Amino acid sequence: MNRAALIQSVIGLGPSWEARPGWFEQHPAALNRPPETLVAIDIEPEASLAPPRQDAVTSPQPDVPLVPPPGVDIAPPVLPPLPQVQASPLLEWDALERAVRDCRDCRLCQTRTQTVFGRGNKQARWLLIGEAPGEQEDKQGQPFVGRAGQLLDNMLSATGLDRDRDVYIANVLKCRPPGNRNPSGDEIATCQNYLIQQIRHIQPTLILALGRFAAQTLLQTEKGIGQLRGKLHSYQDIPLIVSYHPAYLLRNQPDKHKAWQDLIFAKKTFGRLSAD
Ligand code: URA
């Protein structure tokens, strides 16, 4: 008899009631109770598994706070797994351009007019990554020169960024998929080494991934833009922000304000990273 039961029997109270094993769990009230509501915590599992890093991305300085634009949820920076790409020897920039120009590694070489390597300042601190050349880009050999490109240029200049001086713009695919269809997984896999080499050369302060193909390729995730935007990610230790693709914005004008929020977030993040 335990101490509480002894005291109870001494003062004349009946035997203390003790639940049989499993009584609570098997009680009808417990069985009918809806499952406990889980509070969603917006941290990707990899983030908690990754070792803490001491770099600027993972250690925002408290005295220079990141101020999220209204309605933008900023979760702690996430550290997605790095793309499983064998580190191939880094080609010189010119050799890389030639390799892209002469590439015949996938079916897209049969339908392209020409490859589209990238444009802008390769010393730029901002790297913008789109999806793939469209019709105009395929004709002119330059990324983002069609309607989506005009919108992108307008958004950049509204942010105070000059498209030739302040940014470099590249795509995940260097060749146009026929009829502007979505890139396929094998085309992305075949082409991604070119993009990775471009990133290694440029070493930008900030990557802006435009659209889900750029975001999913660099972050190796299947999450959609809605889940990825508004957060500071990183690709190979380079801070990365996700936003909508300008072509999507042309079709979905109401989402333009969200893209604008993303640009403000990116600008503030860039300012803080440059001050570090
Ligand atoms: N869309 C893209 O993703 N890239 C371009 O270069 C043009 C349109």
PDB file of C-alpha atoms and ligand atoms in Angstrom:
ATOM      1  CA  MET A   1       0.000   0.000   0.000  1.00  0.00           C
ATOM      2  CA  ASN A   2       1.373   3.334  -0.958  1.00  0.00           C
ATOM      3  CA  ARG A   3       1.620   6.297   1.437  1.00  0.00           C
ATOM      4  CA  ALA A   4      -1.513   8.038   0.091  1.00  0.00           C
ATOM      5  CA  ALA A   5      -3.599   4.845   0.397  1.00  0.00           C
ATOM      6  CA  LEU A   6      -2.295   4.260   3.976  1.00  0.00           C
ATOM      7  CA  ILE A   7      -3.285   7.792   5.059  1.00  0.00           C
ATOM      8  CA  GLN A   8      -6.706   7.412   3.465  1.00  0.00           C
ATOM      9  CA  SER A   9      -7.383   4.112   5.243  1.00  0.00           C
ATOM     10  CA  VAL A  10      -6.155   5.553   8.590  1.00  0.00           C
ATOM     11  CA  ILE A  11      -8.543   8.501   8.338  1.00  0.00           C
ATOM     12  CA  GLY A  12     -11.404   6.197   7.415  1.00  0.00           C
ATOM     13  CA  LEU A  13     -11.710   6.788   3.712  1.00  0.00           C
ATOM     14  CA  GLY A  14     -12.379   3.867   1.372  1.00  0.00           C
ATOM     15  CA  PRO A  15      -9.770   2.238  -0.773  1.00  0.00           C
ATOM     16  CA  SER A  16      -8.335   4.627  -3.215  1.00  0.00           C
ATOM     17  CA  TRP A  17      -9.484   4.226  -6.767  1.00  0.00           C
ATOM     18  CA  GLU A  18      -6.862   3.373  -9.287  1.00  0.00           C
ATOM     19  CA  ALA A  19      -7.325   3.056 -13.010  1.00  0.00           C
ATOM     20  CA  ARG A  20      -6.719  -0.318 -14.538  1.00  0.00           C
ATOM     21  CA  PRO A  21      -4.002  -0.296 -17.175  1.00  0.00           C
ATOM     22  CA  GLY A  22      -5.443   1.046 -20.419  1.00  0.00           C
ATOM     23  CA  TRP A  23      -8.591   2.449 -18.744  1.00  0.00           C
ATOM     24  CA  PHE A  24      -8.036   5.991 -19.961  1.00  0.00           C
ATOM     25  CA  GLU A  25      -7.040   4.974 -23.461  1.00  0.00           C
ATOM     26  CA  GLN A  26     -10.004   2.633 -23.881  1.00  0.00           C
ATOM     27  CA  HIS A  27     -12.604   4.978 -22.382  1.00  0.00           C
ATOM     28  CA  PRO A  28     -15.437   5.763 -24.877  1.00  0.00           C
ATOM     29  CA  ALA A  29     -14.787   9.473 -24.428  1.00  0.00           C
ATOM     30  CA  ALA A  30     -11.189   8.955 -25.422  1.00  0.00           C
ATOM     31  CA  LEU A  31     -12.119   6.703 -28.308  1.00  0.00           C
ATOM     32  CA  ASN A  32     -14.609   9.256 -29.674  1.00  0.00           C
ATOM     33  CA  ARG A  33     -12.297  12.213 -29.323  1.00  0.00           C
ATOM     34  CA  PRO A  34     -11.093  13.599 -32.655  1.00  0.00           C
ATOM     35  CA  PRO A  35      -7.361  13.255 -33.175  1.00  0.00           C
ATOM     36  CA  GLU A  36      -5.420  16.041 -31.594  1.00  0.00           C
ATOM     37  CA  THR A  37      -4.996  19.005 -33.838  1.00  0.00           C
ATOM     38  CA  LEU A  38      -1.410  19.311 -34.906  1.00  0.00           C
ATOM     39  CA  VAL A  39      -0.055  22.795 -34.962  1.00  0.00           C
ATOM     40  CA  ALA A  40       1.716  23.200 -38.258  1.00  0.00           C
ATOM     41  CA  ILE A  41       5.228  24.412 -37.791  1.00  0.00           C
ATOM     42  CA  ASP A  42       6.563  25.746 -41.001  1.00  0.00           C
ATOM     43  CA  ILE A  43      10.022  24.318 -40.838  1.00  0.00           C
ATOM     44  CA  GLU A  44      11.162  21.794 -43.344  1.00  0.00           C
ATOM     45  CA  PRO A  45      12.405  18.620 -41.694  1.00  0.00           C
ATOM     46  CA  GLU A  46      15.810  18.987 -43.205  1.00  0.00           C
ATOM     47  CA  ALA A  47      16.204  22.307 -41.439  1.00  0.00           C
ATOM     48  CA  SER A  48      16.103  20.708 -38.041  1.00  0.00           C
ATOM     49  CA  LEU A  49      18.425  17.931 -39.133  1.00  0.00           C
ATOM     50  CA  ALA A  50      20.977  20.184 -40.678  1.00  0.00           C
ATOM     51  CA  PRO A  51      23.857  21.241 -38.482  1.00  0.00           C
ATOM     52  CA  PRO A  52      23.577  24.827 -37.376  1.00  0.00           C
ATOM     53  CA  ARG A  53      25.516  27.095 -39.667  1.00  0.00           C
ATOM     54  CA  GLN A  54      27.202  30.288 -38.731  1.00  0.00           C
ATOM     55  CA  ASP A  55      26.864  32.054 -42.047  1.00  0.00           C
ATOM     56  CA  ALA A  56      24.769  35.065 -42.886  1.00  0.00           C
ATOM     57  CA  VAL A  57      21.822  33.069 -44.122  1.00  0.00           C
ATOM     58  CA  THR A  58      21.287  31.078 -41.019  1.00  0.00           C
ATOM     59  CA  SER A  59      22.227  33.760 -38.543  1.00  0.00           C
ATOM     60  CA  PRO A  60      20.243  36.894 -39.223  1.00  0.00           C
ATOM     61  CA  GLN A  61      21.702  39.711 -37.176  1.00  0.00           C
ATOM     62  CA  PRO A  62      19.187  40.895 -34.619  1.00  0.00           C
ATOM     63  CA  ASP A  63      20.217  44.520 -35.034  1.00  0.00           C
ATOM     64  CA  VAL A  64      19.449  44.427 -38.751  1.00  0.00           C
ATOM     65  CA  PRO A  65      16.085  42.678 -38.714  1.00  0.00           C
ATOM     66  CA  LEU A  66      14.501  41.329 -41.840  1.00  0.00           C
ATOM     67  CA  VAL A  67      11.164  43.003 -42.032  1.00  0.00           C
ATOM     68  CA  PRO A  68       8.714  40.835 -43.918  1.00  0.00           C
ATOM     69  CA  PRO A  69       6.334  42.634 -46.216  1.00  0.00           C
ATOM     70  CA  PRO A  70       2.736  42.520 -44.976  1.00  0.00           C
ATOM     71  CA  GLY A  71       1.236  39.103 -45.469  1.00  0.00           C
ATOM     72  CA  VAL A  72       4.546  37.404 -46.077  1.00  0.00           C
ATOM     73  CA  ASP A  73       5.357  34.642 -43.694  1.00  0.00           C
ATOM     74  CA  ILE A  74       9.038  34.356 -42.902  1.00  0.00           C
ATOM     75  CA  ALA A  75       9.946  31.017 -41.495  1.00  0.00           C
ATOM     76  CA  PRO A  76      13.412  30.385 -40.186  1.00  0.00           C
ATOM     77  CA  PRO A  77      15.769  29.967 -43.119  1.00  0.00           C
ATOM     78  CA  VAL A  78      15.542  26.455 -44.425  1.00  0.00           C
ATOM     79  CA  LEU A  79      18.448  24.405 -45.564  1.00  0.00           C
ATOM     80  CA  PRO A  80      17.212  22.000 -48.188  1.00  0.00           C
ATOM     81  CA  PRO A  81      19.382  19.121 -49.270  1.00  0.00           C
ATOM     82  CA  LEU A  82      21.870  20.135 -51.874  1.00  0.00           C
ATOM     83  CA  PRO A  83      21.343  18.843 -55.374  1.00  0.00           C
ATOM     84  CA  GLN A  84      22.998  15.522 -55.919  1.00  0.00           C
ATOM     85  CA  VAL A  85      25.103  16.616 -58.823  1.00  0.00           C
ATOM     86  CA  GLN A  86      28.615  15.392 -59.183  1.00  0.00           C
ATOM     87  CA  ALA A  87      30.908  18.358 -58.987  1.00  0.00           C
ATOM     88  CA  SER A  88      32.245  18.462 -62.492  1.00  0.00           C
ATOM     89  CA  PRO A  89      35.339  20.510 -63.262  1.00  0.00           C
ATOM     90  CA  LEU A  90      34.474  24.160 -63.650  1.00  0.00           C
ATOM     91  CA  LEU A  91      34.821  25.239 -67.269  1.00  0.00           C
ATOM     92  CA  GLU A  92      36.022  28.722 -68.106  1.00  0.00           C
ATOM     93  CA  TRP A  93      33.093  31.019 -68.836  1.00  0.00           C
ATOM     94  CA  ASP A  94      33.808  31.135 -72.580  1.00  0.00           C
ATOM     95  CA  ALA A  95      34.218  27.376 -72.745  1.00  0.00           C
ATOM     96  CA  LEU A  96      30.946  26.992 -70.870  1.00  0.00           C
ATOM     97  CA  GLU A  97      29.206  29.256 -73.374  1.00  0.00           C
ATOM     98  CA  ARG A  98      30.621  27.191 -76.218  1.00  0.00           C
ATOM     99  CA  ALA A  99      29.603  23.942 -74.539  1.00  0.00           C
ATOM    100  CA  VAL A 100      26.037  25.207 -74.254  1.00  0.00           C
ATOM    101  CA  ARG A 101      26.014  26.514 -77.815  1.00  0.00           C
ATOM    102  CA  ASP A 102      27.158  23.139 -79.171  1.00  0.00           C
ATOM    103  CA  CYS A 103      25.168  20.990 -76.770  1.00  0.00           C
ATOM    104  CA  ARG A 104      23.362  17.988 -78.243  1.00  0.00           C
ATOM    105  CA  ASP A 105      22.764  16.148 -74.982  1.00  0.00           C
ATOM    106  CA  CYS A 106      18.983  15.990 -75.201  1.00  0.00           C
ATOM    107  CA  ARG A 107      16.158  16.020 -77.717  1.00  0.00           C
ATOM    108  CA  LEU A 108      15.670  19.783 -77.470  1.00  0.00           C
ATOM    109  CA  CYS A 109      18.694  20.342 -79.703  1.00  0.00           C
ATOM    110  CA  GLN A 110      16.632  19.022 -82.614  1.00  0.00           C
ATOM    111  CA  THR A 111      13.904  21.646 -82.337  1.00  0.00           C
ATOM    112  CA  ARG A 112      15.733  24.730 -81.075  1.00  0.00           C
ATOM    113  CA  THR A 113      16.716  27.609 -83.306  1.00  0.00           C
ATOM    114  CA  GLN A 114      19.609  28.404 -80.996  1.00  0.00           C
ATOM    115  CA  THR A 115      20.625  27.982 -77.377  1.00  0.00           C
ATOM    116  CA  VAL A 116      20.025  30.724 -74.816  1.00  0.00           C
ATOM    117  CA  PHE A 117      22.901  30.983 -72.374  1.00  0.00           C
ATOM    118  CA  GLY A 118      22.059  34.036 -70.276  1.00  0.00           C
ATOM    119  CA  ARG A 119      22.330  37.794 -70.226  1.00  0.00           C
ATOM    120  CA  GLY A 120      23.444  40.581 -67.951  1.00  0.00           C
ATOM    121  CA  ASN A 121      26.478  41.237 -65.867  1.00  0.00           C
ATOM    122  CA  LYS A 122      28.317  38.105 -64.852  1.00  0.00           C
ATOM    123  CA  GLN A 123      29.783  40.012 -61.931  1.00  0.00           C
ATOM    124  CA  ALA A 124      26.273  40.955 -60.791  1.00  0.00           C
ATOM    125  CA  ARG A 125      25.257  40.265 -57.200  1.00  0.00           C
ATOM    126  CA  TRP A 126      21.767  39.178 -58.195  1.00  0.00           C
ATOM    127  CA  LEU A 127      21.148  36.032 -60.198  1.00  0.00           C
ATOM    128  CA  LEU A 128      17.668  35.536 -61.603  1.00  0.00           C
ATOM    129  CA  ILE A 129      16.798  32.091 -62.824  1.00  0.00           C
ATOM    130  CA  GLY A 130      13.843  31.370 -65.062  1.00  0.00           C
ATOM    131  CA  GLU A 131      12.542  28.239 -66.664  1.00  0.00           C
ATOM    132  CA  ALA A 132      13.388  27.910 -70.352  1.00  0.00           C
ATOM    133  CA  PRO A 133      13.526  30.024 -73.494  1.00  0.00           C
ATOM    134  CA  GLY A 134      10.228  30.749 -75.172  1.00  0.00           C
ATOM    135  CA  GLU A 135       9.600  31.550 -78.805  1.00  0.00           C
ATOM    136  CA  GLN A 136      11.201  35.012 -78.817  1.00  0.00           C
ATOM    137  CA  GLU A 137      14.155  33.885 -76.745  1.00  0.00           C
ATOM    138  CA  ASP A 138      14.740  30.969 -79.098  1.00  0.00           C
ATOM    139  CA  LYS A 139      14.724  33.393 -82.036  1.00  0.00           C
ATOM    140  CA  GLN A 140      16.926  36.053 -80.449  1.00  0.00           C
ATOM    141  CA  GLY A 141      19.227  33.871 -78.339  1.00  0.00           C
ATOM    142  CA  GLN A 142      18.591  35.999 -75.222  1.00  0.00           C
ATOM    143  CA  PRO A 143      16.585  35.134 -72.117  1.00  0.00           C
ATOM    144  CA  PHE A 144      13.438  37.024 -71.177  1.00  0.00           C
ATOM    145  CA  VAL A 145      13.015  39.157 -74.266  1.00  0.00           C
ATOM    146  CA  GLY A 146       9.351  38.350 -74.899  1.00  0.00           C
ATOM    147  CA  ARG A 147       6.307  39.662 -73.016  1.00  0.00           C
ATOM    148  CA  ALA A 148       7.344  37.934 -69.797  1.00  0.00           C
ATOM    149  CA  GLY A 149      10.726  39.568 -70.164  1.00  0.00           C
ATOM    150  CA  GLN A 150       9.195  43.015 -70.534  1.00  0.00           C
ATOM    151  CA  LEU A 151       7.231  42.477 -67.353  1.00  0.00           C
ATOM    152  CA  LEU A 152      10.371  41.277 -65.610  1.00  0.00           C
ATOM    153  CA  ASP A 153      12.303  44.340 -66.792  1.00  0.00           C
ATOM    154  CA  ASN A 154       9.551  46.622 -65.489  1.00  0.00           C
ATOM    155  CA  MET A 155       9.542  44.885 -62.138  1.00  0.00           C
ATOM    156  CA  LEU A 156      13.305  45.066 -61.899  1.00  0.00           C
ATOM    157  CA  SER A 157      13.443  48.754 -62.690  1.00  0.00           C
ATOM    158  CA  ALA A 158      10.634  49.422 -60.213  1.00  0.00           C
ATOM    159  CA  THR A 159      12.860  47.707 -57.651  1.00  0.00           C
ATOM    160  CA  GLY A 160      15.738  49.951 -58.643  1.00  0.00           C
ATOM    161  CA  LEU A 161      17.648  47.231 -60.452  1.00  0.00           C
ATOM    162  CA  ASP A 162      19.129  47.690 -63.873  1.00  0.00           C
ATOM    163  CA  ARG A 163      18.773  44.535 -65.923  1.00  0.00           C
ATOM    164  CA  ASP A 164      22.148  44.884 -67.623  1.00  0.00           C
ATOM    165  CA  ARG A 165      24.195  46.179 -64.695  1.00  0.00           C
ATOM    166  CA  ASP A 166      22.739  44.682 -61.530  1.00  0.00           C
ATOM    167  CA  VAL A 167      21.554  41.236 -62.488  1.00  0.00           C
ATOM    168  CA  TYR A 168      22.469  38.184 -64.444  1.00  0.00           C
ATOM    169  CA  ILE A 169      19.556  36.235 -65.887  1.00  0.00           C
ATOM    170  CA  ALA A 170      19.705  32.579 -66.842  1.00  0.00           C
ATOM    171  CA  ASN A 171      17.309  29.711 -67.285  1.00  0.00           C
ATOM    172  CA  VAL A 172      17.160  26.150 -66.054  1.00  0.00           C
ATOM    173  CA  LEU A 173      16.993  24.941 -69.662  1.00  0.00           C
ATOM    174  CA  LYS A 174      19.110  26.473 -72.351  1.00  0.00           C
ATOM    175  CA  CYS A 175      16.885  25.313 -75.206  1.00  0.00           C
ATOM    176  CA  ARG A 176      13.235  25.983 -75.896  1.00  0.00           C
ATOM    177  CA  PRO A 177      10.869  23.078 -75.289  1.00  0.00           C
ATOM    178  CA  PRO A 178       8.685  22.832 -78.398  1.00  0.00           C
ATOM    179  CA  GLY A 179       5.442  24.779 -78.104  1.00  0.00           C
ATOM    180  CA  ASN A 180       6.653  26.165 -74.748  1.00  0.00           C
ATOM    181  CA  ARG A 181       5.677  22.943 -73.016  1.00  0.00           C
ATOM    182  CA  ASN A 182       6.968  22.334 -69.496  1.00  0.00           C
ATOM    183  CA  PRO A 183      10.536  21.100 -69.194  1.00  0.00           C
ATOM    184  CA  SER A 184      10.703  17.388 -68.529  1.00  0.00           C
ATOM    185  CA  GLY A 185      12.643  15.877 -65.656  1.00  0.00           C
ATOM    186  CA  ASP A 186      15.264  14.320 -67.907  1.00  0.00           C
ATOM    187  CA  GLU A 187      15.796  17.584 -69.783  1.00  0.00           C
ATOM    188  CA  ILE A 188      16.317  19.402 -66.496  1.00  0.00           C
ATOM    189  CA  ALA A 189      18.683  16.729 -65.253  1.00  0.00           C
ATOM    190  CA  THR A 190      20.692  16.827 -68.470  1.00  0.00           C
ATOM    191  CA  CYS A 191      20.916  20.611 -68.543  1.00  0.00           C
ATOM    192  CA  GLN A 192      21.370  21.462 -64.888  1.00  0.00           C
ATOM    193  CA  ASN A 193      25.126  21.177 -64.890  1.00  0.00           C
ATOM    194  CA  TYR A 194      25.281  24.248 -67.139  1.00  0.00           C
ATOM    195  CA  LEU A 195      23.256  26.250 -64.656  1.00  0.00           C
ATOM    196  CA  ILE A 196      25.309  24.984 -61.752  1.00  0.00           C
ATOM    197  CA  GLN A 197      28.480  26.058 -63.526  1.00  0.00           C
ATOM    198  CA  GLN A 198      27.000  29.494 -64.181  1.00  0.00           C
ATOM    199  CA  ILE A 199      26.179  29.848 -60.496  1.00  0.00           C
ATOM    200  CA  ARG A 200      29.678  28.754 -59.517  1.00  0.00           C
ATOM    201  CA  HIS A 201      31.134  31.431 -61.764  1.00  0.00           C
ATOM    202  CA  ILE A 202      28.832  34.252 -60.775  1.00  0.00           C
ATOM    203  CA  GLN A 203      28.789  33.503 -57.028  1.00  0.00           C
ATOM    204  CA  PRO A 204      25.842  35.857 -56.543  1.00  0.00           C
ATOM    205  CA  THR A 205      24.866  37.353 -53.232  1.00  0.00           C
ATOM    206  CA  LEU A 206      21.248  36.388 -53.849  1.00  0.00           C
ATOM    207  CA  ILE A 207      19.433  34.054 -56.209  1.00  0.00           C
ATOM    208  CA  LEU A 208      15.874  34.816 -57.231  1.00  0.00           C
ATOM    209  CA  ALA A 209      14.222  31.683 -58.557  1.00  0.00           C
ATOM    210  CA  LEU A 210      11.370  32.592 -60.857  1.00  0.00           C
ATOM    211  CA  GLY A 211       8.721  29.945 -61.071  1.00  0.00           C
ATOM    212  CA  ARG A 212       8.434  26.435 -59.856  1.00  0.00           C
ATOM    213  CA  PHE A 213      10.909  24.789 -62.229  1.00  0.00           C
ATOM    214  CA  ALA A 214      13.748  27.024 -61.110  1.00  0.00           C
ATOM    215  CA  ALA A 215      12.754  26.751 -57.459  1.00  0.00           C
ATOM    216  CA  GLN A 216      12.195  23.013 -57.454  1.00  0.00           C
ATOM    217  CA  THR A 217      15.374  22.315 -59.400  1.00  0.00           C
ATOM    218  CA  LEU A 218      17.597  24.381 -57.127  1.00  0.00           C
ATOM    219  CA  LEU A 219      15.937  23.402 -53.870  1.00  0.00           C
ATOM    220  CA  GLN A 220      15.375  19.777 -54.867  1.00  0.00           C
ATOM    221  CA  THR A 221      11.830  19.881 -53.647  1.00  0.00           C
ATOM    222  CA  GLU A 222       8.401  19.156 -55.014  1.00  0.00           C
ATOM    223  CA  LYS A 223       6.794  21.952 -53.038  1.00  0.00           C
ATOM    224  CA  GLY A 224       4.848  24.555 -54.949  1.00  0.00           C
ATOM    225  CA  ILE A 225       5.550  28.263 -55.196  1.00  0.00           C
ATOM    226  CA  GLY A 226       2.907  29.053 -52.587  1.00  0.00           C
ATOM    227  CA  GLN A 227       4.849  27.081 -50.003  1.00  0.00           C
ATOM    228  CA  LEU A 228       8.262  28.280 -51.075  1.00  0.00           C
ATOM    229  CA  ARG A 229       7.841  32.019 -51.440  1.00  0.00           C
ATOM    230  CA  GLY A 230       8.214  34.389 -48.509  1.00  0.00           C
ATOM    231  CA  LYS A 231      11.099  32.389 -47.046  1.00  0.00           C
ATOM    232  CA  LEU A 232      14.816  32.624 -47.220  1.00  0.00           C
ATOM    233  CA  HIS A 233      16.187  29.398 -48.667  1.00  0.00           C
ATOM    234  CA  SER A 234      19.689  28.601 -49.699  1.00  0.00           C
ATOM    235  CA  TYR A 235      21.349  26.850 -52.584  1.00  0.00           C
ATOM    236  CA  GLN A 236      24.901  25.759 -51.844  1.00  0.00           C
ATOM    237  CA  ASP A 237      25.084  28.418 -49.104  1.00  0.00           C
ATOM    238  CA  ILE A 238      23.820  31.121 -51.452  1.00  0.00           C
ATOM    239  CA  PRO A 239      20.646  32.772 -50.174  1.00  0.00           C
ATOM    240  CA  LEU A 240      17.731  32.048 -52.463  1.00  0.00           C
ATOM    241  CA  ILE A 241      14.275  33.573 -52.677  1.00  0.00           C
ATOM    242  CA  VAL A 242      11.402  32.164 -54.696  1.00  0.00           C
ATOM    243  CA  SER A 243       8.850  34.148 -56.633  1.00  0.00           C
ATOM    244  CA  TYR A 244       6.349  33.689 -59.392  1.00  0.00           C
ATOM    245  CA  HIS A 245       7.379  33.342 -62.995  1.00  0.00           C
ATOM    246  CA  PRO A 246       6.594  36.511 -64.974  1.00  0.00           C
ATOM    247  CA  ALA A 247       4.685  34.471 -67.593  1.00  0.00           C
ATOM    248  CA  TYR A 248       2.438  33.203 -64.819  1.00  0.00           C
ATOM    249  CA  LEU A 249       1.903  36.789 -63.682  1.00  0.00           C
ATOM    250  CA  LEU A 250       0.809  37.785 -67.169  1.00  0.00           C
ATOM    251  CA  ARG A 251      -1.951  35.185 -66.901  1.00  0.00           C
ATOM    252  CA  ASN A 252      -2.728  35.848 -63.239  1.00  0.00           C
ATOM    253  CA  GLN A 253      -2.610  39.586 -62.774  1.00  0.00           C
ATOM    254  CA  PRO A 254      -4.005  39.525 -59.205  1.00  0.00           C
ATOM    255  CA  ASP A 255      -0.889  37.700 -58.069  1.00  0.00           C
ATOM    256  CA  LYS A 256       1.328  40.552 -59.220  1.00  0.00           C
ATOM    257  CA  HIS A 257       1.142  42.160 -55.814  1.00  0.00           C
ATOM    258  CA  LYS A 258       2.549  38.992 -54.283  1.00  0.00           C
ATOM    259  CA  ALA A 259       5.445  39.072 -56.732  1.00  0.00           C
ATOM    260  CA  TRP A 260       5.967  42.665 -55.724  1.00  0.00           C
ATOM    261  CA  GLN A 261       6.076  41.623 -52.069  1.00  0.00           C
ATOM    262  CA  ASP A 262       8.660  39.006 -53.017  1.00  0.00           C
ATOM    263  CA  LEU A 263      10.820  41.626 -54.689  1.00  0.00           C
ATOM    264  CA  ILE A 264      10.628  43.893 -51.655  1.00  0.00           C
ATOM    265  CA  PHE A 265      11.569  40.960 -49.462  1.00  0.00           C
ATOM    266  CA  ALA A 266      14.455  40.144 -51.807  1.00  0.00           C
ATOM    267  CA  LYS A 267      15.638  43.751 -51.843  1.00  0.00           C
ATOM    268  CA  LYS A 268      15.616  43.945 -48.052  1.00  0.00           C
ATOM    269  CA  THR A 269      17.354  40.617 -47.756  1.00  0.00           C
ATOM    270  CA  PHE A 270      19.966  41.710 -50.270  1.00  0.00           C
ATOM    271  CA  GLY A 271      20.536  44.930 -48.361  1.00  0.00           C
ATOM    272  CA  ARG A 272      21.066  43.047 -45.151  1.00  0.00           C
ATOM    273  CA  LEU A 273      23.368  40.470 -46.749  1.00  0.00           C
ATOM    274  CA  SER A 274      25.428  43.191 -48.371  1.00  0.00           C
ATOM    275  CA  ALA A 275      25.785  44.975 -45.027  1.00  0.00           C
ATOM    276  CA  ASP A 276      27.042  41.822 -43.258  1.00  0.00           C
TER     277      ASP A 276
HETATM  278  N1  URA B   1      10.506  32.321 -69.670  1.00  0.00           N
HETATM  279  C1  URA B   1      11.618  31.867 -69.078  1.00  0.00           C
HETATM  280  O1  URA B   1      11.569  31.160 -68.095  1.00  0.00           O
HETATM  281  N2  URA B   1      12.773  32.223 -69.582  1.00  0.00           N
HETATM  282  C2  URA B   1      12.882  32.979 -70.623  1.00  0.00           C
HETATM  283  O2  URA B   1      13.990  33.252 -71.017  1.00  0.00           O
HETATM  284  C3  URA B   1      11.712  33.450 -71.220  1.00  0.00           C
HETATM  285  C4  URA B   1      10.530  33.102 -70.724  1.00  0.00           C
END
